[in-house]
Amino acid sequence: MDVRSSALGALYGLACGDALGMPTQSMSPDQIEQAYGGPVTGFRDAVDWQPIAPGMRAGSITDDTEQAVLLARRLIADDGDLDVHRYADDLIAWESAMQAKGSLDLLGPSTKSAMQALRDGVSPEVTGRFGTTNGGAMRAAPVGIAYPRTPELDAAARRSCVVTHNTVQGIEATTMIAYAVSCGIDGLGVREALDAAVAHIRATAVQGYWSAKASVLERTQWILDETRRHPYDDESFAALLRKVCGTSVEANESVPAAFAIANRFADDPFRALCFAASLGGDTDTIAAMAGAVIGACLGVEAFDADHLATLRAVNGLELEPVAEGLLAIRQRRERGAR
């Protein structure tokens, strides 16, 4: 498998998970059952009472993919040296465009608060001091594609989320996803990449604002250990994620859930993403993060060509130039490290 396939796998895996979770995002398991008659098994139109994406067409992506692509394009424009002020402007312009379309799929709570503070003249090193949700992690895949596993990756991951998620939880989550994706680009398998990302964060002194919320690292380590030790069936595994791990927008719930799902279904990407989309909670983001890691490790060929065609047709996605631009940054960084 070549690096281009891995890069496309990360981007299309993210988009596929995002689109599968679109109709169920922010819904409970009972609501998902009521709306769709059971677990997600493919792209579905959102019901008209979907809380965030009412009536949205099957195969539609959400802010997870759109913000990841936004970050990717900013990285490419800045030749990998992300300008956080320009990136903040990009996010503000993106939300304005979404509002003009009448979309309810806007910036998350941490990002919205940070953007307002930035408009008010607060330093970008301070605006993200309360951001413990998964907004940085959900858009981190491009960093993992653009950067090999050097200290530059950690710095780029932090830079990509500092304006909105400058907490230990926000930076841990963002770096874990980026590092796991970078492992996939380097040819590691899914479980190897997950373990390498956890080990890397454990060995890294993450700098960010303190929060009393639980650690992303420790909860991820626990859920991986727990589900590897005990033979949970799918129903009990889902219950564990919902009741013990959590499936909310908090980074310390959604990132561990995504890692656990990627670990369990490492050889069956579509099943992994459908499972994530059926959980309830922040389904689109959990599925998107799991899809990015699995896709980076298995390559774009791991996803059904018809599903990818649907994503392109419905959303006008052109991810090939994005992947190539990010890989060009990576190759320059790799040459510079020799």
Coordinates of N, CA and C in Angstrom, one line a residue, residues 23-169:
P23 N -27.2 11.3 10.2 CA -28.6 11.2 10.5 C -28.9 10.9 12.0
T24 N -27.8 10.4 12.7 CA -28.1 10.0 14.1 C -27.4 10.9 15.1
Q25 N -26.7 11.9 14.7 CA -25.9 12.8 15.6 C -26.8 13.4 16.7
S26 N -26.4 13.4 17.9 CA -27.1 14.0 19.0 C -28.4 13.3 19.4
M27 N -28.6 12.1 18.9 CA -29.8 11.4 19.2 C -29.5 10.2 20.2
S28 N -30.5 9.8 20.9 CA -30.3 8.7 21.8 C -30.5 7.4 21.1
P29 N -30.1 6.3 21.6 CA -30.3 5.0 21.0 C -31.8 4.7 20.7
D30 N -32.7 5.1 21.6 CA -34.1 4.9 21.4 C -34.6 5.8 20.3
Q31 N -34.1 7.0 20.2 CA -34.5 7.9 19.1 C -34.0 7.4 17.7
I32 N -32.8 6.8 17.7 CA -32.3 6.2 16.5 C -33.2 5.0 16.0
E33 N -33.6 4.2 17.0 CA -34.5 3.1 16.7 C -35.8 3.6 16.2
Q34 N -36.4 4.6 16.8 CA -37.7 5.2 16.4 C -37.5 5.8 15.0
A35 N -36.4 6.5 14.7 CA -36.3 7.2 13.4 C -36.0 6.3 12.3
Y36 N -35.1 5.3 12.5 CA -34.6 4.5 11.4 C -34.8 3.0 11.5
G37 N -35.6 2.6 12.5 CA -36.0 1.2 12.6 C -34.9 0.2 13.1
G38 N -33.8 0.8 13.5 CA -32.7 -0.1 14.0 C -31.3 0.5 13.8
P39 N -30.3 -0.3 13.9 CA -28.9 0.3 13.7 C -28.7 0.8 12.3
V40 N -27.7 1.6 12.2 CA -27.3 2.2 10.9 C -26.6 1.0 10.1
T41 N -27.0 0.9 8.8 CA -26.4 -0.1 8.0 C -25.9 0.5 6.7
G42 N -26.1 1.8 6.5 CA -25.7 2.5 5.3 C -26.1 3.9 5.3
F43 N -25.8 4.7 4.3 CA -26.2 6.1 4.3 C -27.7 6.2 4.3
R44 N -28.2 7.1 5.1 CA -29.6 7.3 5.3 C -30.0 8.8 5.2
D45 N -31.1 9.1 4.6 CA -31.6 10.5 4.8 C -32.0 10.7 6.2
A46 N -31.7 12.0 6.7 CA -32.0 12.3 8.1 C -33.5 12.6 8.2
V47 N -34.1 12.1 9.3 CA -35.5 12.4 9.5 C -35.7 13.9 9.7
D48 N -37.0 14.3 9.5 CA -37.2 15.8 9.6 C -37.1 16.3 11.0
W49 N -37.1 15.4 12.0 CA -36.9 15.9 13.4 C -35.5 15.6 13.9
Q50 N -34.6 15.3 13.0 CA -33.2 15.2 13.4 C -32.7 16.6 14.0
P51 N -32.1 16.6 15.2 CA -31.9 17.9 15.9 C -30.9 18.8 15.3
I52 N -30.0 18.3 14.5 CA -28.9 19.2 13.9 C -29.0 19.2 12.4
A53 N -29.4 18.1 11.7 CA -29.4 18.0 10.3 C -30.8 17.5 9.8
P54 N -31.8 18.2 10.1 CA -33.2 17.7 9.7 C -33.3 17.6 8.2
G55 N -33.7 16.4 7.7 CA -34.0 16.2 6.3 C -32.8 16.2 5.4
M56 N -31.6 16.1 6.0 CA -30.4 16.2 5.2 C -30.3 14.9 4.3
R57 N -29.8 15.0 3.1 CA -29.7 13.9 2.2 C -28.7 12.9 2.6
A58 N -29.1 11.6 2.3 CA -28.2 10.5 2.6 C -26.8 10.7 2.0
G59 N -25.8 10.4 2.7 CA -24.4 10.6 2.2 C -23.8 12.0 2.5
S60 N -24.6 12.9 3.1 CA -24.1 14.2 3.3 C -23.1 14.2 4.5
I61 N -22.0 15.0 4.3 CA -21.0 15.2 5.4 C -21.5 16.3 6.3
T62 N -20.8 16.5 7.4 CA -21.1 17.6 8.4 C -19.9 18.4 8.6
D63 N -19.9 19.2 9.7 CA -18.8 20.1 10.0 C -17.5 19.3 10.2
D64 N -17.6 18.0 10.6 CA -16.4 17.3 10.9 C -15.5 17.2 9.6
T65 N -16.0 16.8 8.5 CA -15.3 16.7 7.3 C -15.0 18.1 6.8
E66 N -15.9 19.0 6.8 CA -15.7 20.3 6.2 C -14.6 21.1 7.0
Q67 N -14.6 21.0 8.3 CA -13.5 21.7 9.0 C -12.2 21.0 8.9
A68 N -12.2 19.7 8.7 CA -10.9 19.0 8.4 C -10.3 19.4 7.1
V69 N -11.2 19.5 6.1 CA -10.7 20.0 4.7 C -10.3 21.4 4.8
L70 N -11.0 22.2 5.6 CA -10.6 23.6 5.8 C -9.2 23.7 6.4
L71 N -8.9 22.9 7.4 CA -7.6 22.9 8.0 C -6.6 22.4 7.0
A72 N -6.9 21.4 6.2 CA -6.0 20.8 5.3 C -5.6 21.9 4.2
R73 N -6.6 22.6 3.8 CA -6.3 23.7 2.8 C -5.4 24.8 3.4
R74 N -5.7 25.1 4.6 CA -4.9 26.1 5.3 C -3.4 25.7 5.4
L75 N -3.3 24.4 5.8 CA -1.9 23.8 5.9 C -1.2 23.9 4.6
I76 N -1.9 23.5 3.5 CA -1.3 23.5 2.2 C -0.9 25.0 1.8
A77 N -1.8 25.9 2.0 CA -1.6 27.3 1.7 C -0.4 27.9 2.4
D78 N -0.2 27.4 3.7 CA 0.8 27.9 4.6 C 2.1 27.0 4.5
D79 N 2.1 26.1 3.6 CA 3.2 25.2 3.4 C 3.6 24.5 4.7
G80 N 2.5 24.1 5.5 CA 2.7 23.4 6.7 C 2.9 24.2 8.0
D81 N 3.3 25.5 7.8 CA 3.5 26.4 8.9 C 2.2 27.1 9.2
L82 N 1.3 26.5 9.9 CA -0.1 27.0 10.0 C -0.1 28.4 10.7
D83 N -0.8 29.3 10.0 CA -1.0 30.6 10.5 C -2.4 30.6 11.3
V84 N -2.3 30.6 12.6 CA -3.5 30.4 13.4 C -4.5 31.5 13.3
H85 N -4.0 32.8 13.0 CA -5.0 33.9 12.8 C -5.7 33.7 11.5
R86 N -5.0 33.3 10.4 CA -5.7 33.0 9.2 C -6.7 31.8 9.3
Y87 N -6.2 30.8 10.1 CA -7.1 29.7 10.2 C -8.4 30.1 11.0
A88 N -8.2 30.9 12.0 CA -9.4 31.4 12.8 C -10.3 32.2 11.8
D89 N -9.7 33.0 10.9 CA -10.6 33.7 9.9 C -11.3 32.7 9.0
D90 N -10.6 31.6 8.7 CA -11.3 30.6 7.8 C -12.5 30.0 8.5
L91 N -12.3 29.7 9.8 CA -13.4 29.1 10.6 C -14.6 30.1 10.7
I92 N -14.3 31.3 10.9 CA -15.4 32.3 11.1 C -16.1 32.5 9.7
A93 N -15.3 32.5 8.6 CA -15.9 32.6 7.3 C -16.8 31.4 7.0
W94 N -16.3 30.2 7.4 CA -17.0 29.0 7.1 C -18.4 29.0 7.9
E95 N -18.4 29.4 9.1 CA -19.6 29.5 9.9 C -20.6 30.5 9.2
S96 N -20.1 31.6 8.8 CA -20.9 32.6 8.2 C -21.6 32.1 6.9
A97 N -20.8 31.3 6.1 CA -21.4 30.7 4.9 C -22.5 29.7 5.3
M98 N -22.2 28.9 6.4 CA -23.2 27.9 6.8 C -24.5 28.6 7.3
Q99 N -24.3 29.7 8.0 CA -25.5 30.4 8.5 C -26.3 31.0 7.3
A100 N -25.6 31.4 6.3 CA -26.3 32.0 5.1 C -27.1 30.9 4.4
K101 N -26.7 29.7 4.5 CA -27.4 28.6 3.9 C -28.6 28.1 4.8
G102 N -28.6 28.6 6.0 CA -29.7 28.2 6.9 C -29.3 26.9 7.6
S103 N -28.1 26.5 7.6 CA -27.6 25.3 8.3 C -27.6 25.4 9.8
L104 N -28.0 24.3 10.5 CA -27.8 24.3 11.9 C -26.5 23.6 12.3
D105 N -25.7 23.2 11.4 CA -24.5 22.5 11.6 C -23.4 23.5 11.7
L106 N -23.2 24.1 12.8 CA -22.3 25.3 12.9 C -21.1 24.9 13.9
L107 N -20.4 25.9 14.3 CA -19.3 25.6 15.2 C -19.7 25.1 16.5
G108 N -18.9 24.2 17.1 CA -19.3 23.6 18.4 C -19.1 24.6 19.5
P109 N -19.5 24.2 20.7 CA -19.5 25.2 21.8 C -18.1 25.8 22.2
S110 N -17.1 24.9 22.2 CA -15.8 25.4 22.5 C -15.2 26.3 21.4
T111 N -15.4 25.9 20.2 CA -14.9 26.7 19.0 C -15.7 28.0 18.9
K112 N -17.0 28.0 19.1 CA -17.8 29.3 19.1 C -17.3 30.3 20.1
S113 N -17.1 29.8 21.3 CA -16.7 30.7 22.4 C -15.3 31.2 22.1
A114 N -14.4 30.4 21.6 CA -13.1 30.9 21.3 C -13.1 31.9 20.1
M115 N -13.9 31.7 19.1 CA -14.0 32.6 18.0 C -14.5 34.0 18.5
Q116 N -15.4 34.0 19.3 CA -16.0 35.3 19.8 C -14.9 36.0 20.6
A117 N -14.1 35.2 21.5 CA -13.1 35.9 22.2 C -12.0 36.4 21.3
L118 N -11.7 35.7 20.2 CA -10.7 36.2 19.3 C -11.1 37.5 18.6
R119 N -12.4 37.5 18.3 CA -13.0 38.8 17.7 C -12.9 39.9 18.7
D120 N -12.9 39.6 20.0 CA -12.9 40.6 21.0 C -11.5 41.0 21.3
G121 N -10.5 40.5 20.6 CA -9.1 40.9 20.8 C -8.3 40.1 21.8
V122 N -8.9 38.9 22.3 CA -8.1 38.1 23.2 C -7.0 37.3 22.4
S123 N -5.9 37.1 23.0 CA -4.8 36.4 22.4 C -5.2 35.0 22.0
P124 N -4.8 34.5 20.8 CA -5.1 33.1 20.5 C -4.5 32.0 21.4
E125 N -3.6 32.4 22.2 CA -3.0 31.5 23.2 C -4.0 31.3 24.4
V126 N -5.0 32.2 24.5 CA -5.9 32.2 25.7 C -7.3 31.8 25.3
T127 N -7.7 32.0 24.0 CA -9.1 31.8 23.6 C -9.6 30.4 23.8
G128 N -8.7 29.4 23.7 CA -9.1 28.0 23.9 C -8.9 27.4 25.2
R129 N -8.9 28.3 26.3 CA -8.5 27.8 27.6 C -9.6 26.9 28.2
F130 N -10.8 27.0 27.7 CA -11.9 26.1 28.2 C -12.3 25.0 27.3
G131 N -11.6 24.9 26.2 CA -12.0 23.9 25.1 C -11.6 22.5 25.4
T132 N -12.5 21.7 26.0 CA -12.3 20.3 26.3 C -13.0 19.3 25.4
T133 N -13.7 19.9 24.4 CA -14.5 19.0 23.5 C -13.7 18.5 22.4
N134 N -14.3 17.9 21.4 CA -13.5 17.1 20.4 C -13.3 17.9 19.1
G135 N -13.5 19.2 19.1 CA -13.4 19.9 17.8 C -12.0 19.9 17.2
G136 N -11.0 19.9 18.0 CA -9.6 19.8 17.5 C -9.3 18.4 17.0
A137 N -9.8 17.4 17.7 CA -9.5 16.0 17.3 C -10.2 15.6 16.0
M138 N -11.4 16.1 15.9 CA -12.2 15.7 14.7 C -11.6 16.2 13.4
R139 N -10.8 17.3 13.4 CA -10.2 17.8 12.2 C -8.7 17.6 12.2
A140 N -8.2 16.6 13.0 CA -6.8 16.5 13.1 C -6.1 15.6 12.1
A141 N -6.9 14.8 11.3 CA -6.3 13.9 10.3 C -5.4 14.5 9.4
P142 N -5.7 15.7 8.8 CA -4.7 16.3 7.9 C -3.4 16.6 8.5
V143 N -3.3 16.9 9.8 CA -2.0 17.0 10.5 C -1.2 15.7 10.4
G144 N -1.9 14.6 10.7 CA -1.2 13.3 10.7 C -0.8 12.9 9.3
I145 N -1.5 13.4 8.2 CA -1.0 13.1 6.9 C 0.2 14.0 6.5
A146 N 0.2 15.3 7.0 CA 1.2 16.2 6.6 C 2.5 16.1 7.3
Y147 N 2.5 15.5 8.5 CA 3.6 15.4 9.3 C 4.1 14.0 9.7
P148 N 5.4 13.7 9.5 CA 5.9 12.4 10.0 C 5.9 12.5 11.5
R149 N 6.3 11.4 12.1 CA 6.2 11.3 13.6 C 7.5 11.9 14.2
T150 N 7.6 13.2 14.2 CA 8.7 13.9 14.8 C 8.1 14.9 15.7
P151 N 8.9 15.7 16.5 CA 8.3 16.7 17.4 C 7.5 17.8 16.6
E152 N 7.8 17.9 15.3 CA 7.0 18.8 14.5 C 5.5 18.5 14.5
L153 N 5.2 17.2 14.5 CA 3.8 16.8 14.5 C 3.1 17.3 15.7
D154 N 3.8 17.1 16.9 CA 3.2 17.6 18.1 C 2.9 19.1 18.1
A155 N 3.9 19.8 17.6 CA 3.8 21.3 17.5 C 2.6 21.7 16.6
A156 N 2.5 21.0 15.4 CA 1.5 21.3 14.4 C 0.1 20.9 15.0
A157 N 0.0 19.8 15.7 CA -1.3 19.4 16.3 C -1.7 20.4 17.3
R158 N -0.8 20.9 18.1 CA -1.1 21.9 19.1 C -1.6 23.2 18.4
R159 N -0.8 23.6 17.4 CA -1.1 24.8 16.7 C -2.5 24.7 16.0
S160 N -2.9 23.6 15.6 CA -4.2 23.4 14.9 C -5.3 23.5 15.8
C161 N -5.1 23.4 17.1 CA -6.2 23.4 18.1 C -6.1 24.5 19.2
V162 N -5.0 25.2 19.2 CA -4.7 26.0 20.3 C -5.7 27.2 20.4
V163 N -6.2 27.7 19.3 CA -7.2 28.8 19.3 C -8.5 28.4 20.0
T164 N -8.9 27.1 19.8 CA -10.2 26.6 20.2 C -10.1 25.6 21.4
H165 N -9.1 24.8 21.5 CA -9.0 23.7 22.4 C -7.7 23.7 23.1
N166 N -7.3 24.8 23.8 CA -6.0 24.8 24.4 C -6.0 24.3 25.8
T167 N -6.5 23.1 26.0 CA -6.5 22.4 27.3 C -5.7 21.2 27.2
V168 N -5.4 20.6 28.3 CA -4.7 19.3 28.2 C -5.5 18.3 27.5
Q169 N -6.8 18.2 27.7 CA -7.7 17.3 27.1 C -7.8 17.6 25.6

